[in-house]
XYZ file of C-alpha atoms in Angstrom:
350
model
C 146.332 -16.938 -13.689
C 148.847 -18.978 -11.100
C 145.849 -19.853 -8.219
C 147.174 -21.798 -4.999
C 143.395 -22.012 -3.145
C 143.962 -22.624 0.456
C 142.260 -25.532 2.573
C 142.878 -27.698 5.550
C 144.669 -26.067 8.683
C 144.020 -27.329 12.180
C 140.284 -26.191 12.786
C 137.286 -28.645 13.293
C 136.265 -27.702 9.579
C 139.417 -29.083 8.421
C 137.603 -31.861 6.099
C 134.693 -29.408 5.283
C 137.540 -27.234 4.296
C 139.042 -29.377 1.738
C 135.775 -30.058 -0.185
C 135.431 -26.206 -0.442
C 138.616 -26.517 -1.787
C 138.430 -29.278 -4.303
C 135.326 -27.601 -5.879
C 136.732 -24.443 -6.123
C 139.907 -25.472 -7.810
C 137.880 -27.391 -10.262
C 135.489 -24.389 -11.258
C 138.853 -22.649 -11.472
C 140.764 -25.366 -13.586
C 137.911 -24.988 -16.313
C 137.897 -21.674 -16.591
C 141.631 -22.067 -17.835
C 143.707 -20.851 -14.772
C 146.478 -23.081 -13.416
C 145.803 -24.469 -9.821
C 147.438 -26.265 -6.898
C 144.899 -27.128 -4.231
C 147.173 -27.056 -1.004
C 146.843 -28.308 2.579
C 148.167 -24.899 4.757
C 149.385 -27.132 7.238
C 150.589 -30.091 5.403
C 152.546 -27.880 2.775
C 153.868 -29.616 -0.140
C 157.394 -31.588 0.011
C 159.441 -31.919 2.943
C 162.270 -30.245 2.000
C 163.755 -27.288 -0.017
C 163.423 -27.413 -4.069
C 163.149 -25.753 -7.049
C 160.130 -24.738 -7.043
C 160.201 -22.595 -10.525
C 157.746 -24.018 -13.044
C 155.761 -25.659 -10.119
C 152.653 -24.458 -11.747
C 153.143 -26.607 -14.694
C 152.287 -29.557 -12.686
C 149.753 -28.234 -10.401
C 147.343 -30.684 -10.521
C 149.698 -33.589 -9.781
C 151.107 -31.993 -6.777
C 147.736 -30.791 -5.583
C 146.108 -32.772 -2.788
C 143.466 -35.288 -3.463
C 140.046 -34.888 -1.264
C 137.536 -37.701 -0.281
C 133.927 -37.521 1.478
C 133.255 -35.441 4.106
C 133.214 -37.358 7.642
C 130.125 -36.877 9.815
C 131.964 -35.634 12.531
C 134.761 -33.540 13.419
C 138.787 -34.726 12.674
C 140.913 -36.003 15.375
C 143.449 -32.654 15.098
C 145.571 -34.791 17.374
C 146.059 -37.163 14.341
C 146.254 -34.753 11.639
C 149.535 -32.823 13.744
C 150.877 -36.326 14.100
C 150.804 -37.099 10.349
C 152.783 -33.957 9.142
C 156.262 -34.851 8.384
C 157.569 -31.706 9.203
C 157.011 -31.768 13.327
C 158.343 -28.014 13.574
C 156.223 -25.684 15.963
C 155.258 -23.630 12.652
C 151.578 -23.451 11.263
C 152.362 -23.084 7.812
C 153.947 -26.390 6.164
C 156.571 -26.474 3.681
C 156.848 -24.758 1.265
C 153.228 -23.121 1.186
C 154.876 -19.025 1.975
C 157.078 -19.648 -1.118
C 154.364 -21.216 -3.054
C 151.604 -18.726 -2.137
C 154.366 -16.003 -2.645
C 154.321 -17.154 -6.724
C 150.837 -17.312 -7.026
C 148.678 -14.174 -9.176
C 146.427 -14.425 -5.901
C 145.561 -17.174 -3.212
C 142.043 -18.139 -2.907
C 140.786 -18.855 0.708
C 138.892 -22.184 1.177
C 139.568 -22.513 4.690
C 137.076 -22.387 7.287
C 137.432 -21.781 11.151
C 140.204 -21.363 13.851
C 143.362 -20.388 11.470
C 141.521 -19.233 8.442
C 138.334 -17.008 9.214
C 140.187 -15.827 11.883
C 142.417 -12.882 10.496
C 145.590 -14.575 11.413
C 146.231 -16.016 8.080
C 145.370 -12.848 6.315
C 147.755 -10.689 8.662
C 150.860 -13.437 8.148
C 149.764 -12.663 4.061
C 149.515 -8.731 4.714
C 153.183 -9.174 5.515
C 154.709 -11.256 2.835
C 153.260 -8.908 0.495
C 150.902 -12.419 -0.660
C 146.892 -11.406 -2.326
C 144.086 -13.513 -1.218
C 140.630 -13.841 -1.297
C 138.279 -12.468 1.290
C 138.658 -9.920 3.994
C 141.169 -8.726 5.869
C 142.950 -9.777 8.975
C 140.994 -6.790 11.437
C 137.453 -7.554 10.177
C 137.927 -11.700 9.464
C 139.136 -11.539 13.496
C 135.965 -9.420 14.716
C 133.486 -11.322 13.047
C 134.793 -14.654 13.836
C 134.260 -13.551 17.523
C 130.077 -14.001 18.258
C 129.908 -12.327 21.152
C 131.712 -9.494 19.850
C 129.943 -9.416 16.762
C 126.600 -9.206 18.810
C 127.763 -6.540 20.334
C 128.459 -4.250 17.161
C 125.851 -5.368 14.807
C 123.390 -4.882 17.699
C 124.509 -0.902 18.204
C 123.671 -1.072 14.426
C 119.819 -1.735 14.909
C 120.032 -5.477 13.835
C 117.969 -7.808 16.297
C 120.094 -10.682 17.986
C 119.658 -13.039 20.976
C 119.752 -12.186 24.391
C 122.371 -14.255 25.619
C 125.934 -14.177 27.385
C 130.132 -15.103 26.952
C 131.425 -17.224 29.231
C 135.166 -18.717 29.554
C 136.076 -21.968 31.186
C 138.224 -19.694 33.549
C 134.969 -17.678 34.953
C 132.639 -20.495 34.400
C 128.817 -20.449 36.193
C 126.559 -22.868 37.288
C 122.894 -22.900 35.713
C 120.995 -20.964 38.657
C 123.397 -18.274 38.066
C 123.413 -17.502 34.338
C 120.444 -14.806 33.037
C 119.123 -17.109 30.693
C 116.512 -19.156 30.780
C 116.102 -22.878 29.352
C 115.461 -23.586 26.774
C 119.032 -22.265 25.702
C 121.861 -22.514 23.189
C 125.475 -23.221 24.265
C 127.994 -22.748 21.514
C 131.840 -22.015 21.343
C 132.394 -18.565 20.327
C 134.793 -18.563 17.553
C 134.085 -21.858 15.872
C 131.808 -22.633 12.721
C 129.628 -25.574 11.145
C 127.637 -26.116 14.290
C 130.866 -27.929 15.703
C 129.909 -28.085 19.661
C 126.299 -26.266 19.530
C 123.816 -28.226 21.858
C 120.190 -26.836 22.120
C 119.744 -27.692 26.265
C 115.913 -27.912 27.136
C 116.629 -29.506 30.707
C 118.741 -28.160 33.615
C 120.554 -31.429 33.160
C 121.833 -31.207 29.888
C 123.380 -27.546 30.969
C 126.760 -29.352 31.949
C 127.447 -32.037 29.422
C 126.583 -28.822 27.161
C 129.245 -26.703 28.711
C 131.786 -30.180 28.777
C 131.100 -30.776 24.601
C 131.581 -26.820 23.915
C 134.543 -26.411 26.094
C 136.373 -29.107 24.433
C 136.395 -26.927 21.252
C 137.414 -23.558 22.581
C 137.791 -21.539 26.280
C 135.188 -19.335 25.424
C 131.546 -19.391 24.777
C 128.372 -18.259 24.236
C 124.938 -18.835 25.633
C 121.965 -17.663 24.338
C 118.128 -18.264 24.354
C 116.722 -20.235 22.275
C 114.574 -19.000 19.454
C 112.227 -21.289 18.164
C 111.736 -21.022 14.715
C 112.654 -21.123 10.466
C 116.477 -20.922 9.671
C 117.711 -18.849 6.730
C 121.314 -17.403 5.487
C 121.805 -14.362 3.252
C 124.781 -13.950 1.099
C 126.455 -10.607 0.565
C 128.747 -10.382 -2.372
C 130.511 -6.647 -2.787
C 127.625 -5.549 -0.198
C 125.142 -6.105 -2.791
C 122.802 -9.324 -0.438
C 121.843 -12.063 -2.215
C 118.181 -13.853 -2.349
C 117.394 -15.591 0.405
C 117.940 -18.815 1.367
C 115.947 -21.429 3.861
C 117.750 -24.479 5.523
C 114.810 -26.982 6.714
C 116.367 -29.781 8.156
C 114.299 -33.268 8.338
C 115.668 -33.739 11.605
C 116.677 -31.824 14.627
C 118.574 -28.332 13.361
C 121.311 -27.133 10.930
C 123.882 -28.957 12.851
C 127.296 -30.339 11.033
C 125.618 -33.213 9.558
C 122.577 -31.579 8.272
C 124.670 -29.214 6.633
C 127.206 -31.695 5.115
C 125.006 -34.767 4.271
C 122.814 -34.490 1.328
C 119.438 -35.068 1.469
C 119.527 -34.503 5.135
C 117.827 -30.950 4.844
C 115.606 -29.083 2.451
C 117.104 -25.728 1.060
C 114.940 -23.491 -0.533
C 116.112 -20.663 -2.305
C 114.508 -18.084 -2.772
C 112.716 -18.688 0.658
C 109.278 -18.978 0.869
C 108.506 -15.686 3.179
C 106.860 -12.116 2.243
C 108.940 -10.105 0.092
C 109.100 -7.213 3.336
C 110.707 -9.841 5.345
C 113.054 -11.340 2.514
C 113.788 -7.289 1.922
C 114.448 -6.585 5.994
C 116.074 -9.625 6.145
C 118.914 -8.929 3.053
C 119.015 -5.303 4.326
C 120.231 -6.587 7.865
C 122.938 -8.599 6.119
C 124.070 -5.847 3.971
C 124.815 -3.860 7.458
C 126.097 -6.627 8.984
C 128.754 -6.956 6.287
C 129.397 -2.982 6.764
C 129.537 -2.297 10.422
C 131.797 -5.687 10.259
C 133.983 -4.413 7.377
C 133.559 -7.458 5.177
C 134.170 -6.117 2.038
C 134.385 -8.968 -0.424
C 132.116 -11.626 0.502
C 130.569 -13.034 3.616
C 126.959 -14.985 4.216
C 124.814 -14.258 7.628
C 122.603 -16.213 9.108
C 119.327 -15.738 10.627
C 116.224 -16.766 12.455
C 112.438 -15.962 12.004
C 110.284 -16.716 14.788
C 106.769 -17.548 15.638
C 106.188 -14.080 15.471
C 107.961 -13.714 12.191
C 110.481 -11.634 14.037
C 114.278 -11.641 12.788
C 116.818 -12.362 14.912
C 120.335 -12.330 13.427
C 122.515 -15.572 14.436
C 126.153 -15.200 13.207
C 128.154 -14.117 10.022
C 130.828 -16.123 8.101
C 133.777 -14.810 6.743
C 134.800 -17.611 4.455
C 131.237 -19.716 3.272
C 131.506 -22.612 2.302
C 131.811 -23.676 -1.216
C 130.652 -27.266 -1.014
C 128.430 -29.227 -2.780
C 125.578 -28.947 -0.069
C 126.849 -25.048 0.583
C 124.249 -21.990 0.400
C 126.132 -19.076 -0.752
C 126.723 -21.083 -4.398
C 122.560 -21.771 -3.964
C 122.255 -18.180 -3.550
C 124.231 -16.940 -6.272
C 122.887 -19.325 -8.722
C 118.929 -17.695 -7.855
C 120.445 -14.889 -9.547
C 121.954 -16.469 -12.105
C 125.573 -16.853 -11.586
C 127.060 -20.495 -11.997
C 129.749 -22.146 -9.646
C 132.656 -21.112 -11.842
C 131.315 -17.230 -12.586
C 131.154 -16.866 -8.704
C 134.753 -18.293 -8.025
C 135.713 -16.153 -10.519
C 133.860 -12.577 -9.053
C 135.267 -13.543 -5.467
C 138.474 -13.547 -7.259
C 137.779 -10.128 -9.151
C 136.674 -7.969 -6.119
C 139.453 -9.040 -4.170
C 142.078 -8.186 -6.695
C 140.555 -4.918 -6.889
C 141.240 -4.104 -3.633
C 144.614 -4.559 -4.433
C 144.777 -1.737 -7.103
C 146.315 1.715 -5.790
């Protein structure tokens, strides 16, 4: 097949996106399809070509990925470097180019890929991707929202709040108490999380999260063991653990190797494990994710489960969990690029 897998954009995961991306075109490229790996918002060229037998050359035109940073890009920059300086999301050339491809595979992460926008612009040039749709990638991208329905489904979540930056409150005014989480409420990868245990870490808390998004949520703060569950087709996958060696799953624990210990399957009695993959399996069906998604959790002191967020579009790097997950049940890189690719195409068949 023709593959164009989609990575970059405009979020914070922009660089986190493109080493999803890289891996996944390789897997693809040795299981014999033809790929370009292609930045959505750089496009490819800066003018209008001939694009027929692009294909042919895909991995010459496709964009070449480095390390991933240990913090967020300057987005500032990136808009700054396109050539094209039109108001548009989508760079050159990457409509026509998705347009030719058998299907487009989905390595972005964040703001302007998990959030349904993409896949509704794709809906309407008649373009097949990977992943959900636009209705349920736009829900579940939302974590206050998602709370909300998951929780009228009978799966345990944090007590916790949405605030904007429009209506924001002052500490001795919010029904939570510290310790607490603040977190933007649509973004991904930790980007802007603080854990505040003192009434004077509340505002530089609010300052780092607002600087990602208008919109956020605040929780309490569950002490306890992190784990993620992938669901592939609804069917959940073993059970992962993310210990890291220092402070929590933040963006560089989850992007630096050897900062944190992944155990898969986790360590924790098989009822918990089972309650644990059954509460992802409804979270990816009240949600409507219907190809592939990964939820993550928390056990407490109490070894009760409290559900933490869900992810559209995993990550597919070389630290990622769904790929650890997948391979517990004995599916390689390649064989899972490949079954994202399958269910998704069937849900193209009338």
């Amino acid at each position: 097949m023709d593959i164009v897998v989609l990575a970059g954009g405009l979020s914070a995961e922009r660089n986190v996106s493109f080493q999803t991306g890289s891996m996944v075109a390789q897997a693809l490229r040795k299981n014999g399809h033809r790929v370009i790996l292609l930045d959505v918002f750089m496009g490819y060229s800066d003018r209008e070509e001939d694009l027929n037998g692009i294909f042919d050359k895909a991995e010459q035109i496709s964009v070449t990925v480095g390390e991933i940073s240990e913090t967020a890009p300057d987005l500032q920059e990136v808009k700054a470097a396109r050539k094209d300086q039109s108001a548009g999301f989508f760079g050159p050339n990457v409509i026509r180019l998705c347009q030719m491809a058998d299907i487009v595979f989905m390595g972005l992460h964040g703001e302007n890929g998990e959030d349904g926008r993409i896949q509704g612009a794709f809906d309407l040039f008649g373009i097949k991707y990977t992943g959900s749709g636009s209705l349920s990638s736009a829900v579940a991208m939302n974590k206050d929202l998602t709370k909300q329905l998951i929780a009228k489904a009978g799966v345990p979540v944090a007590r916790g709040i949405r605030m904007t930056k429009k209506n924001r409150m002052d500490t001795d005014r919010i029904p939570v108490t510290l310790p607490c989480v603040v977190k933007p409420c649509c973004g991904g990868s930790s980007i802007g999380v603080t854990i505040v245990k003192e009434e004077a870490e509340f505002e530089p808390a609010l300052a780092e999260a607002f600087c990602w998004e208008d919109e956020l949520v605040i929780e309490e703060y569950i002490r306890g063991r992190e784990f993620s569950v992938g669901v592939l087709a609804g069917h959940a996958l073993p059970v992962i653990e993310m210990a890291p060696l220092e402070g929590f799953y933040d963006y560089k624990n989850k992007y630096r190797a050897g900062s944190t210990i992944e155990t898969c399957p986790a360590k924790i009695p098989e009822e918990i494990s089972e309650e644990m993959r059954r509460y992802a399996e409804t979270v990816a069906s009240v949600l409507g994710l219907d190809t592939y998604s990964r939820t993550d959790f928390l056990l407490d002191e109490q070894n009760r489960i409290f559900c933490l967020e869900t992810n559209t579009l995993p990550g597919m790097t070389q630290t990622s969990l769904l790929p650890q997950e997948a391979a517990a049940e004995g599916m390689d890189f390649g064989q899972l690029c490949e079954k994202i690719i399958e269910i998704s195409l069937d849900k193209y068949e009338v």
